[in-house]
Coordinates of C-alpha atoms and ligand atoms in Angstrom, one line a residue:
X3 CA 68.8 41.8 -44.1
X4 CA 66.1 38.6 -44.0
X5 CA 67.5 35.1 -43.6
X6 CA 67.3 34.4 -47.5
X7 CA 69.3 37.2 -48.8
X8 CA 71.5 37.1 -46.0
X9 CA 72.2 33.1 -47.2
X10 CA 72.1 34.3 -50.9
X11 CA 75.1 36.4 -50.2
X12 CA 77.1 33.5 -48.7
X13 CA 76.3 31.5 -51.1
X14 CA 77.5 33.7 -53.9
X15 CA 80.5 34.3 -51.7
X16 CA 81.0 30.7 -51.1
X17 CA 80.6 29.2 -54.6
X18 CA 84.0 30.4 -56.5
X19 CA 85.7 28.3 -53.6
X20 CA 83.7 25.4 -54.6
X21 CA 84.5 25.5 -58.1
X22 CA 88.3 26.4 -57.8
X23 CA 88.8 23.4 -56.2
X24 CA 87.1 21.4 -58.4
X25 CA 88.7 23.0 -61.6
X26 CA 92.2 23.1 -60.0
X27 CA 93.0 20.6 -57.5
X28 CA 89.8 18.0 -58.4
X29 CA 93.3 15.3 -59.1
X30 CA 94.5 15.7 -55.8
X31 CA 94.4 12.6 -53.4
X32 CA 92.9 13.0 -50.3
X33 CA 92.6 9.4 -48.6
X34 CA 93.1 5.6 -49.6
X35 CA 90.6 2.9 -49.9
X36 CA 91.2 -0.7 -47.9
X37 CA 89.1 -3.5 -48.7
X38 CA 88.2 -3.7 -44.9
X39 CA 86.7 0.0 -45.7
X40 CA 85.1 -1.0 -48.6
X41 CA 83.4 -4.4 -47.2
X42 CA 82.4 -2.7 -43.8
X43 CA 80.2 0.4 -44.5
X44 CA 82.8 2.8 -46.0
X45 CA 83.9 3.6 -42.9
X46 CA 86.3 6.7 -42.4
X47 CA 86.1 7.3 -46.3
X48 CA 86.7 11.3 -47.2
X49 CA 83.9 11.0 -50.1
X50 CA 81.2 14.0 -48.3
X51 CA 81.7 17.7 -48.0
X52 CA 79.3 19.8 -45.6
X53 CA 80.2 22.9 -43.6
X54 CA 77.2 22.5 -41.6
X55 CA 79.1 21.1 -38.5
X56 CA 82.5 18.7 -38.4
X57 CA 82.5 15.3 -36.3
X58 CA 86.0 15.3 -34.6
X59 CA 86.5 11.6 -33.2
X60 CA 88.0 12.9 -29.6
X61 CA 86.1 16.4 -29.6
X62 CA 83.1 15.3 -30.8
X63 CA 80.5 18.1 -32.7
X64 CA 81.1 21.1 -34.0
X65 CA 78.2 23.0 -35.4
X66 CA 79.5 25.8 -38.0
X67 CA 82.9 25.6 -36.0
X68 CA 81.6 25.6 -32.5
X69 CA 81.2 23.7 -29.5
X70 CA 77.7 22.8 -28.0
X71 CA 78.9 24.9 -25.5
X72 CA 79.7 27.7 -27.7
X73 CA 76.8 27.5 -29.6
X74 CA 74.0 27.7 -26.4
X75 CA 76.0 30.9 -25.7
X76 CA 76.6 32.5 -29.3
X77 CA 73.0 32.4 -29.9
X78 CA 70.0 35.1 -28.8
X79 CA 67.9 33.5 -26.2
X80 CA 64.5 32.4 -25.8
X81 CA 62.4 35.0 -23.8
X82 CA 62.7 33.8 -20.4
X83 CA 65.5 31.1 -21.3
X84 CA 69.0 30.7 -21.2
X85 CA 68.7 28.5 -24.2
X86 CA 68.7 30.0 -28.1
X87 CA 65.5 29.6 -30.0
X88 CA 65.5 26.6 -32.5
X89 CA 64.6 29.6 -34.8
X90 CA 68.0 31.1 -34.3
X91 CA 70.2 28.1 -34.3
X92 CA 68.2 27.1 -38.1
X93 CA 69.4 30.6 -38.9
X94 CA 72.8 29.7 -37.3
X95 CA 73.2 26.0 -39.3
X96 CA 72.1 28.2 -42.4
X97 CA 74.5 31.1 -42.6
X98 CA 76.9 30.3 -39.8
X99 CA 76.0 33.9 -38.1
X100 CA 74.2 34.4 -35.1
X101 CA 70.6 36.7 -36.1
X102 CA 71.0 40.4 -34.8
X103 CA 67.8 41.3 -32.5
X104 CA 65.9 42.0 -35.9
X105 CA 66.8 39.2 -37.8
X106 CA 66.2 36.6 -34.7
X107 CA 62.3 38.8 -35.1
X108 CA 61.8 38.1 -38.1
X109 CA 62.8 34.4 -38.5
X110 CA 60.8 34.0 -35.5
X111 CA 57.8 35.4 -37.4
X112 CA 58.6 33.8 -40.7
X113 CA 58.6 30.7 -38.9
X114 CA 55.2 31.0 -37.7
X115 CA 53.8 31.4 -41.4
X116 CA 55.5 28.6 -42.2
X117 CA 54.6 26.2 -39.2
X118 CA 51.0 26.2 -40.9
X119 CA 50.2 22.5 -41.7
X120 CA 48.0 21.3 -44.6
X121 CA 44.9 20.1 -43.0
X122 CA 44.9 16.9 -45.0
X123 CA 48.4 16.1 -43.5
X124 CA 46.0 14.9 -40.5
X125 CA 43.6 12.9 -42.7
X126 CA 46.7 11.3 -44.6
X127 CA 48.3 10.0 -40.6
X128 CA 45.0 9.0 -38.9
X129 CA 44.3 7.1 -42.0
X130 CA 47.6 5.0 -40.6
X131 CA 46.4 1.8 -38.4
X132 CA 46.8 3.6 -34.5
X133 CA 49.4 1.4 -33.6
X134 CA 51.6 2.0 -36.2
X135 CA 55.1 3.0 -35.2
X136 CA 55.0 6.8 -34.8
X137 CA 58.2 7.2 -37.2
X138 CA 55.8 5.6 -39.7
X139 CA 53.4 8.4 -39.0
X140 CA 56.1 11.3 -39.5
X141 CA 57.6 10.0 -42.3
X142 CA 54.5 10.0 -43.9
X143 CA 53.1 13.2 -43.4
X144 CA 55.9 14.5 -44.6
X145 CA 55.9 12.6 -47.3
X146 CA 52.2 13.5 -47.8
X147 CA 53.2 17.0 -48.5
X148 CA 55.1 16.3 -51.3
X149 CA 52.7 17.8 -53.3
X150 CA 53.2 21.1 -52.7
X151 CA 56.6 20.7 -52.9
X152 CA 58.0 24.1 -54.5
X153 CA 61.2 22.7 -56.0
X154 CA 59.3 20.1 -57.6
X155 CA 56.9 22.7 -58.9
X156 CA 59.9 24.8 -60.1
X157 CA 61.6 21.7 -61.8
X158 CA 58.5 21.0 -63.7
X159 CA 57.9 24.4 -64.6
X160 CA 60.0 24.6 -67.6
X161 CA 61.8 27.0 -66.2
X162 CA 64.6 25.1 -64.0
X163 CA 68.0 26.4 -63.5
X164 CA 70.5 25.2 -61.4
X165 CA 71.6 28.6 -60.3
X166 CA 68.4 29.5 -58.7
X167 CA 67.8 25.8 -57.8
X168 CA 68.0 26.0 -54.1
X169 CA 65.9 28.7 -53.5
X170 CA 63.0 26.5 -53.8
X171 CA 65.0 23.8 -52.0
X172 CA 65.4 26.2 -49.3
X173 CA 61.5 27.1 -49.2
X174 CA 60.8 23.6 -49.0
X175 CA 63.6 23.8 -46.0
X176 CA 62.3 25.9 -44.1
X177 CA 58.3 24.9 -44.6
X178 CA 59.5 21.5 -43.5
X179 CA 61.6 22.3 -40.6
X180 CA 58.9 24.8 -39.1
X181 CA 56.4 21.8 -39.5
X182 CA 57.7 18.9 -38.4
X183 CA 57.4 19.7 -34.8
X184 CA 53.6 20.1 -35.0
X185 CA 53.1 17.1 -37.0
X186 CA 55.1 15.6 -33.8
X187 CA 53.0 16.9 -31.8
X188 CA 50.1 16.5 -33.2
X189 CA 51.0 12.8 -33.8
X190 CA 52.0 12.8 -29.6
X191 CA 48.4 13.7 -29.4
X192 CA 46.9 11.3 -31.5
X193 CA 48.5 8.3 -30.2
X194 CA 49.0 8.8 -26.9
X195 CA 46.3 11.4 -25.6
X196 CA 43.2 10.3 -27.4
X197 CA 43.5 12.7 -30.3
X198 CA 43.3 15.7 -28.1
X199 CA 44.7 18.0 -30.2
X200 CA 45.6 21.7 -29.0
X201 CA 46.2 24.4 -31.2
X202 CA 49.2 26.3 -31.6
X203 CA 50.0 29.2 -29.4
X204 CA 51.7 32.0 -31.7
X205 CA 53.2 34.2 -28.8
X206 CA 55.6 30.9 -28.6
X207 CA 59.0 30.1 -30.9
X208 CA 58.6 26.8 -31.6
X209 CA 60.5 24.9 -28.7
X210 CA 58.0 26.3 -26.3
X211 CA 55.0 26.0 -28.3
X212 CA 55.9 22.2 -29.0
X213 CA 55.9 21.8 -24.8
X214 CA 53.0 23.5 -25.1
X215 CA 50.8 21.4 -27.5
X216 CA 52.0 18.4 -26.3
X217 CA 50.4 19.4 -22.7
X218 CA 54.3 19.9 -21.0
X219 CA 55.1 22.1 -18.2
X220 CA 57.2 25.4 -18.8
X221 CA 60.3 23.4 -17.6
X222 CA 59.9 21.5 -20.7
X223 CA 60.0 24.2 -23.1
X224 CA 64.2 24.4 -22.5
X225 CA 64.3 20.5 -22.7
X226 CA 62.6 20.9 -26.0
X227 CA 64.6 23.5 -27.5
X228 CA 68.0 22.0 -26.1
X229 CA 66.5 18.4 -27.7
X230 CA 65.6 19.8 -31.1
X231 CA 69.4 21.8 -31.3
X232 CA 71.4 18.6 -30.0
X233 CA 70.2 16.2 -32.3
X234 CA 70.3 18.5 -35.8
X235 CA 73.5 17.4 -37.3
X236 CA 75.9 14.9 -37.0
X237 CA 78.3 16.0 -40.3
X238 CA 76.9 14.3 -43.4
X239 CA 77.6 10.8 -43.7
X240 CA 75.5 9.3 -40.4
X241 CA 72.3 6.8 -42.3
X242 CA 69.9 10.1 -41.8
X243 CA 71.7 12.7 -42.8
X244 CA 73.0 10.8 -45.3
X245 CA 70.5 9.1 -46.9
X246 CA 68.7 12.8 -47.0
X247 CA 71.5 13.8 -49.2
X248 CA 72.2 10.7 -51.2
X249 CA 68.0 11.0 -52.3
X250 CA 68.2 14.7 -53.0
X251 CA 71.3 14.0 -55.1
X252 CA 68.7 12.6 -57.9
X253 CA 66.8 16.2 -57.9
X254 CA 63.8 14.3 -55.4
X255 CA 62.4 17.0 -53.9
X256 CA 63.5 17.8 -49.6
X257 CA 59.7 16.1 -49.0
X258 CA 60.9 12.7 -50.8
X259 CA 64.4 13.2 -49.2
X260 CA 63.8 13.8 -45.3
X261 CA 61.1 11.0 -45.1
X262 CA 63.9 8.9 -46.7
X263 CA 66.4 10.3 -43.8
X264 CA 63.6 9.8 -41.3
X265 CA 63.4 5.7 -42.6
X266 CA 67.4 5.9 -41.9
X267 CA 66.7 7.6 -38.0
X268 CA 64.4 5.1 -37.5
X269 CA 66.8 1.9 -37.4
X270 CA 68.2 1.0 -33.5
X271 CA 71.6 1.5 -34.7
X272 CA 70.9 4.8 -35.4
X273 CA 68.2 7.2 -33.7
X274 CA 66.0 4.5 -32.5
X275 CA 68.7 3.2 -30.0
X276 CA 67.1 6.1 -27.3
X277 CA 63.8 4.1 -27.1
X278 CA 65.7 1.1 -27.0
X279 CA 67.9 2.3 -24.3
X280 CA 64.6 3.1 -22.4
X281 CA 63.4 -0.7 -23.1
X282 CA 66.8 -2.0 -21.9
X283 CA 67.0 0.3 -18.5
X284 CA 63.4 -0.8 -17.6
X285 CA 63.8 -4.4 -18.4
X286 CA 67.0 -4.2 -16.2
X287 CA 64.9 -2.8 -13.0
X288 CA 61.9 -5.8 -13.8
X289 CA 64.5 -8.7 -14.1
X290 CA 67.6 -8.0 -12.2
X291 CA 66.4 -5.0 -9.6
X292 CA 63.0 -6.3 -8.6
X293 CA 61.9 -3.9 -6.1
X294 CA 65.5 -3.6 -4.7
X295 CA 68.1 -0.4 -5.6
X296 CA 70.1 -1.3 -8.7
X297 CA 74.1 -1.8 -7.7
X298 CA 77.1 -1.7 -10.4
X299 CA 77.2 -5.2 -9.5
X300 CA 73.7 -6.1 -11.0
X301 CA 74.6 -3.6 -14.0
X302 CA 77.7 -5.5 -15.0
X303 CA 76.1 -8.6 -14.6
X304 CA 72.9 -7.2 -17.0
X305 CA 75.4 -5.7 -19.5
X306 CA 77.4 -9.2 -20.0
X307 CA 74.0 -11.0 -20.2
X308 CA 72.9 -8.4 -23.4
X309 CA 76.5 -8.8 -24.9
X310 CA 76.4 -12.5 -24.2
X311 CA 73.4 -12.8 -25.7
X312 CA 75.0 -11.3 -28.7
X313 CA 73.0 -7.6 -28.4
X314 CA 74.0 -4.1 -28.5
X315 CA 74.6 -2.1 -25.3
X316 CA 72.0 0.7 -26.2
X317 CA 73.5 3.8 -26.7
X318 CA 76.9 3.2 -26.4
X319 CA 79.1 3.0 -29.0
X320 CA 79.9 4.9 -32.3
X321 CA 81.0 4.9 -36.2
X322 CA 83.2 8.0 -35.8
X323 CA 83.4 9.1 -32.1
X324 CA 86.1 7.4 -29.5
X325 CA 84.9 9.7 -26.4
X326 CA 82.1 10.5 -24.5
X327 CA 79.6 11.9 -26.8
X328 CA 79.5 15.8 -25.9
X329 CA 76.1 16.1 -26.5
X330 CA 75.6 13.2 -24.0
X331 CA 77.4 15.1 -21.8
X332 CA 75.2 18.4 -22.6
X333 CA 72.1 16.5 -21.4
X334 CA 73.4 14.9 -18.0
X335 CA 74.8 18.6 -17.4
X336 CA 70.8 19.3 -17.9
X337 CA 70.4 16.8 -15.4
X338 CA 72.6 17.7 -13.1
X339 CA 71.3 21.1 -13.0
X340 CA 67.8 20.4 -12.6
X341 CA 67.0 19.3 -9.1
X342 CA 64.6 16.7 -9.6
X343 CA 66.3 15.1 -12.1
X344 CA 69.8 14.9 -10.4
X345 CA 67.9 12.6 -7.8
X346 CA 65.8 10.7 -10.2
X347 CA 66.3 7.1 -9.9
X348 CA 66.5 6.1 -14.0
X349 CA 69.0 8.9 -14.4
X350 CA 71.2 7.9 -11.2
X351 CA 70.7 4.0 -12.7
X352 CA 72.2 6.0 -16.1
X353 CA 74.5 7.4 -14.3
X354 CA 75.8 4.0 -12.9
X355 CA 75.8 2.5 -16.4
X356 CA 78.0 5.0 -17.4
X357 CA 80.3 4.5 -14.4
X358 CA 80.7 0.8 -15.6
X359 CA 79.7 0.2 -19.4
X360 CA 82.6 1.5 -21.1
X361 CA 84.9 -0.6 -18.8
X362 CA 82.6 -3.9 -19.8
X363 CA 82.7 -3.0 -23.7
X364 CA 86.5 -2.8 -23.3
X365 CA 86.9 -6.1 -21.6
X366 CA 84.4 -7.3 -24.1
X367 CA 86.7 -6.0 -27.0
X368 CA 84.7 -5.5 -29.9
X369 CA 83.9 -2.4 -30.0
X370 CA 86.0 0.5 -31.2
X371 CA 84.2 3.1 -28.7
X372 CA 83.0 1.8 -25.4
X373 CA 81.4 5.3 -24.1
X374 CA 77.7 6.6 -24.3
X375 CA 76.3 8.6 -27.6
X376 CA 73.8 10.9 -27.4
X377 CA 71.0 7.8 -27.2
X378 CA 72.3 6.7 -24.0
X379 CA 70.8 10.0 -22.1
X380 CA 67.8 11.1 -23.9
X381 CA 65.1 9.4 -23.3
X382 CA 65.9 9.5 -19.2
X383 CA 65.1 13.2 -19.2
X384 CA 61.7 12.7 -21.3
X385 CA 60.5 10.2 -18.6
X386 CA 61.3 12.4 -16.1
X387 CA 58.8 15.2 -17.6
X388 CA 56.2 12.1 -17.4
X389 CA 57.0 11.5 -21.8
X390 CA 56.6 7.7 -21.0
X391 CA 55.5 6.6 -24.4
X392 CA 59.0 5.6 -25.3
X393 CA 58.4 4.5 -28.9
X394 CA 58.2 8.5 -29.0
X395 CA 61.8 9.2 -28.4
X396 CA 62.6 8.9 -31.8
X397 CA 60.3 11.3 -33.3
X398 CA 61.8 14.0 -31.2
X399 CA 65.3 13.3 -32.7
X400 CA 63.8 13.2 -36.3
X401 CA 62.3 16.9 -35.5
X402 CA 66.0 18.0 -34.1
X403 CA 67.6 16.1 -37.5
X404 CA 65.1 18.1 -40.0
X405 CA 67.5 21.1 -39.2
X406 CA 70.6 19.5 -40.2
X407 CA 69.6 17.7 -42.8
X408 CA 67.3 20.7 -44.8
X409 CA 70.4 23.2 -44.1
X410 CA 73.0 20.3 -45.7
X411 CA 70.4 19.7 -48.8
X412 CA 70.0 24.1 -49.5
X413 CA 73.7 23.8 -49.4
X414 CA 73.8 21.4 -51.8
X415 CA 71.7 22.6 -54.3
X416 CA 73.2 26.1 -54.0
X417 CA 76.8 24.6 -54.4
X418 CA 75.4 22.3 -57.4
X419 CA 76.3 19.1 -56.0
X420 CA 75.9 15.9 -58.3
X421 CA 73.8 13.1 -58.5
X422 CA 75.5 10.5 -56.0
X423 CA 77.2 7.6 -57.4
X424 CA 79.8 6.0 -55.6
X425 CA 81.4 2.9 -57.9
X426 CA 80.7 -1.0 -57.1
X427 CA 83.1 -4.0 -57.3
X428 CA 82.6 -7.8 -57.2
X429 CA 84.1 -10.2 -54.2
X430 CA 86.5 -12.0 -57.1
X431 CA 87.8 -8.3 -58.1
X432 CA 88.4 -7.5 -54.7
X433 CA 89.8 -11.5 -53.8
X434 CA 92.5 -10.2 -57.1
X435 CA 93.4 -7.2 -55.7
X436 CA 93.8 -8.7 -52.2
X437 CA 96.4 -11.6 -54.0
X438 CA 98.4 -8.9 -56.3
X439 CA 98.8 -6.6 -53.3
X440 CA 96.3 -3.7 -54.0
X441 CA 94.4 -2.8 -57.2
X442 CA 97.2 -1.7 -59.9
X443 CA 95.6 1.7 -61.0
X444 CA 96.2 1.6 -64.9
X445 CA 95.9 4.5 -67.5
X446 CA 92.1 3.5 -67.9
X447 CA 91.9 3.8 -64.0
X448 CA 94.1 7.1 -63.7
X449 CA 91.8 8.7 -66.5
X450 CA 88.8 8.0 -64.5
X451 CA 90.0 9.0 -60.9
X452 CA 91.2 12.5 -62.6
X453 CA 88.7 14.5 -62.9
X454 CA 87.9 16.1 -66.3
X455 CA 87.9 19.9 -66.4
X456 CA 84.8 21.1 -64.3
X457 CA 82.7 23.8 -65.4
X458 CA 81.0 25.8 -62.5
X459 CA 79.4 23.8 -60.2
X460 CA 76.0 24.3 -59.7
X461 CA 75.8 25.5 -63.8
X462 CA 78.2 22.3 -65.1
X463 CA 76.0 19.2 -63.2
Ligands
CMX501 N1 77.4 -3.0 -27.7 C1 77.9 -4.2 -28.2 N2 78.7 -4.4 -29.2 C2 79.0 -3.2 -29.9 C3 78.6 -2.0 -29.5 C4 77.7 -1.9 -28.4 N3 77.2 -0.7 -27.9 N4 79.1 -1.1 -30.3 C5 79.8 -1.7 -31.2 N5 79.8 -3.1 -31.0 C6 80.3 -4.1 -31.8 C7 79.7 -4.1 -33.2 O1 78.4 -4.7 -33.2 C8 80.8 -4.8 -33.9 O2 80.6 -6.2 -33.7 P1 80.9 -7.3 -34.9 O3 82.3 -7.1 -35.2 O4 80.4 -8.5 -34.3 O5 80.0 -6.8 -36.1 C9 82.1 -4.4 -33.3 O6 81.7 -3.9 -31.9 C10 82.8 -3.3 -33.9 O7 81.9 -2.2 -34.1 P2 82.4 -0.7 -34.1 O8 83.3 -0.5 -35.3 O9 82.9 -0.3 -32.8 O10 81.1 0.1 -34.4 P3 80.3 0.4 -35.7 O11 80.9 1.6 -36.3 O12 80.2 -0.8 -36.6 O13 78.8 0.7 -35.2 C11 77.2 1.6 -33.8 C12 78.5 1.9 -34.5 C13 76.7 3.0 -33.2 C14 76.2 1.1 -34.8 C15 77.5 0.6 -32.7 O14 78.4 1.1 -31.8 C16 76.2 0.2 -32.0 O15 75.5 -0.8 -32.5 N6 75.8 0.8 -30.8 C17 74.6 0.5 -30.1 C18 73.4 1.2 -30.8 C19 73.5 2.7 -30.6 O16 73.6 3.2 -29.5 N7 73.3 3.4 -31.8 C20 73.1 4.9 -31.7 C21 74.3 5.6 -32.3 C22 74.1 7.1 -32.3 C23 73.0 7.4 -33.3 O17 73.2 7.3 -34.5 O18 72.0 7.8 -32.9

């Protein structure tokens, strides 16, 4: 069975579970709200569902209930590769099944239909002034294709239901997903190699042929595909995948929606800390290293100068995590395991950051999580393959995030979720509550938290 019937039958499975709840346990109370939570970026709040993948704080990510580790092995394999196709793993975040030999075919084929770019995509971005930031270049073309959007088109057709809703969400999905990489790459090409563009090679699922238009050796194909896979999804309420959701929620189309997550990635608290983790390690070998070996000594020293400046430590930290990010851990295993990198000297000066960061941020004792994220590693392993252009790094994790993000919003839709709307208060409401003790919940109040009887979702909103 294709990828869209398969996900039509989950979906029809899936959506009588949705609306029990809602009919018959919408009243009951799942979490509290503090006025710390409230005030500091609704932190640890239970107000998103996804079953795309669960953020454990100690664990760390679960896609569809499995470990990175478990994933790389439940999925069929690139030819010539121990890692899955970013084909199979979209058909993975989608339906939470790995593709039989036939199916992993014919997504593999579907996505190269798909991967077809608009030519004027490439008039809309080298309209852009050259040295715009290249996250300003994907968001836009994605943005630029807007107009073909199909859910828009079906929403304006006068013939909208919110049954059949996201099936055009999920064409849109999957156009977009099967794009972004060669707008990456072509926007790679643009900036950074003169506008030598290279075409696409179909023999290749689309890790390999990203390596490959971008001018990267065969070794880079795995990085690639392991890159794209570790940086999809992050459960829902992270500033991209959120703000994806929150601007779908209103009916945009997934064209208005991941530019708007992409605007989110871009922000150095968020996906943009891997180039600035590059900018930190290489003004830490100009300024404190000179020409001579970096010691843990000179690292400490460099980490209490950013902190005392009042910075950031790049890429270390997190809003939800309190270990080691495991998909930090996935990429120095990479390292590890590939002999030139194991001996690099950025990755060993990594390495030595990690040795003596977290104990820093603890002595520093601000920060909830003193060990690495995902940002901390990343961009070490695309310098090694000679990706220098470091304002880059972020591009990469936007074309990784498409897949999380487009497989959360055709969830969405096919589930019927609402336009998002959380509730506001003022600073006096909050300085009463704060005096009497917590906010007295009257009948008004009750009335409004209890929800009224629910029709079924995706018909009802
Ligand atoms: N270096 C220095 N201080 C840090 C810190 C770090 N790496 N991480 C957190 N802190 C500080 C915060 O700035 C905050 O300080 P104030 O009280 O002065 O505002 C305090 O510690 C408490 O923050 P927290 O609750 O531990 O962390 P938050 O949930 O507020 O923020 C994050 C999380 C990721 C934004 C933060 O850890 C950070 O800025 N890290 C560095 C940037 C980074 O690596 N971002 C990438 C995250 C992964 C991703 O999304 O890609």
């Amino acid at each position: 069975m294709a990828l869209k019937e398969v996900l039509r039958q989950k979906i029809e499975e899936f959506r009588p579970r949705t609306t029990k709840l809602i009919k018959e346990h919408g009243h009951v109370v799942i979490d509290e709200v503090t006025i710390e939570q409230t005030m500091g970026g609704a932190r640890d709040i239970r107000s998103l569902v996804t079953d795309i993948s669960y953020l454990d704080p100690q664990e760390g990510i679960r896609f569809r209930g499995k470990t990175i580790p478990e994933t790389l092995a439940f999925l069929p394999k690139a030819r010539n590769s121990n890692y899955p196709t970013v084909e199979a793993f979209w058909y993975f975040l989608l339906t939470g099944e790995s593709p039989n030999q036939a199916q992993h075919r014919e997504v593999l084929g579907e996505w190269k239909v798909r991967q077809m770019v608009p030519s004027y995509v490439w008039d809309v971005i080298r309209a852009l002034p050259r040295d715009s930031h290249p996250m300003v270049m994907l968001s836009t073309g994605i943005l630029a294709m807007q107009k073909d959007s199909k859910f828009a088109h079906f929403y304006g057709s006068g013939n909208f239901n919110k049954m059949a809703a996201w099936e055009y969400v999920y064409e849109d999905a999957f156009d977009i997903v099967a794009r972004i990489p060669i707008i990456a790459a072509f926007i790679y090409n643009l900036k950074y190699r003169s506008d030598f563009q290279v075409a696409i090679n179909r023999d290749f699922d689309s890790g390999a042929n990203f390596a490959h238009m971008i001018g990267q050796c065969d070794e880079y194909k795995d990085v690639a595909r392991m890159y794209f896979i570790l940086h999809s999804d992050h459960e829902s309420g992270n500033v991209s995948a959120h703000a994806t959701h929150l601007v779908h929620s209103s009916l945009s189309d997934p064209y208005y929606a991941y530019s708007a997550g992409l605007n989110g990635l871009a922000g150095p608290l968020h996906g943009l800390a891997n180039q600035e983790v590059l900018d930190w390690l290489l003004k830490f070998e100009k300024k404190y290293c000179k020409d001579a070996e970096p010691t843990k000594e000179l690292v400490t020293q460099a980490l209490w100068d950013t902190l005392k400046a009042g910075q950031v430590i790049p890429g270390y930290g997190h809003a939800v995590l309190r270990k080691t990010d495991p998909r930090y851990m996935s990429q120095r295993e990479f390292c590890l395991a590939t002999p030139g990198l194991k001996v690099d000297p950025l990755f060993k000066l990594v390495s030595m950051i990690f040795e003596v960061a977290p104990g820093v941020l603890a002595q520093h004792g601000k920060a909830k999580n003193p060990w690495p994220n995902v940002d901390a590693q990343s961009g070490v392993i695309q310098w090694y393959y000679g990706l220098h252009e470091w304002d880059f790094y972020t591009v990469l994790f936007g074309v990784g995030r498409a897949l999380g993000c487009m497989a959360n919003i055709t969830w969405d839709r096919a589930l019927g979720s609402p336009i998002e709307r959380p509730k506001s208060v003022t600073t006096p409401m909050l300085e009463q509550w704060a005096a009497e003790g917590g906010r007295k919940l009257g009948t008004a109040a009750k009335a409004a938290a209890v929800p009224a009887t629910v029709e079924l979702a995706g018909t009802a909103r």
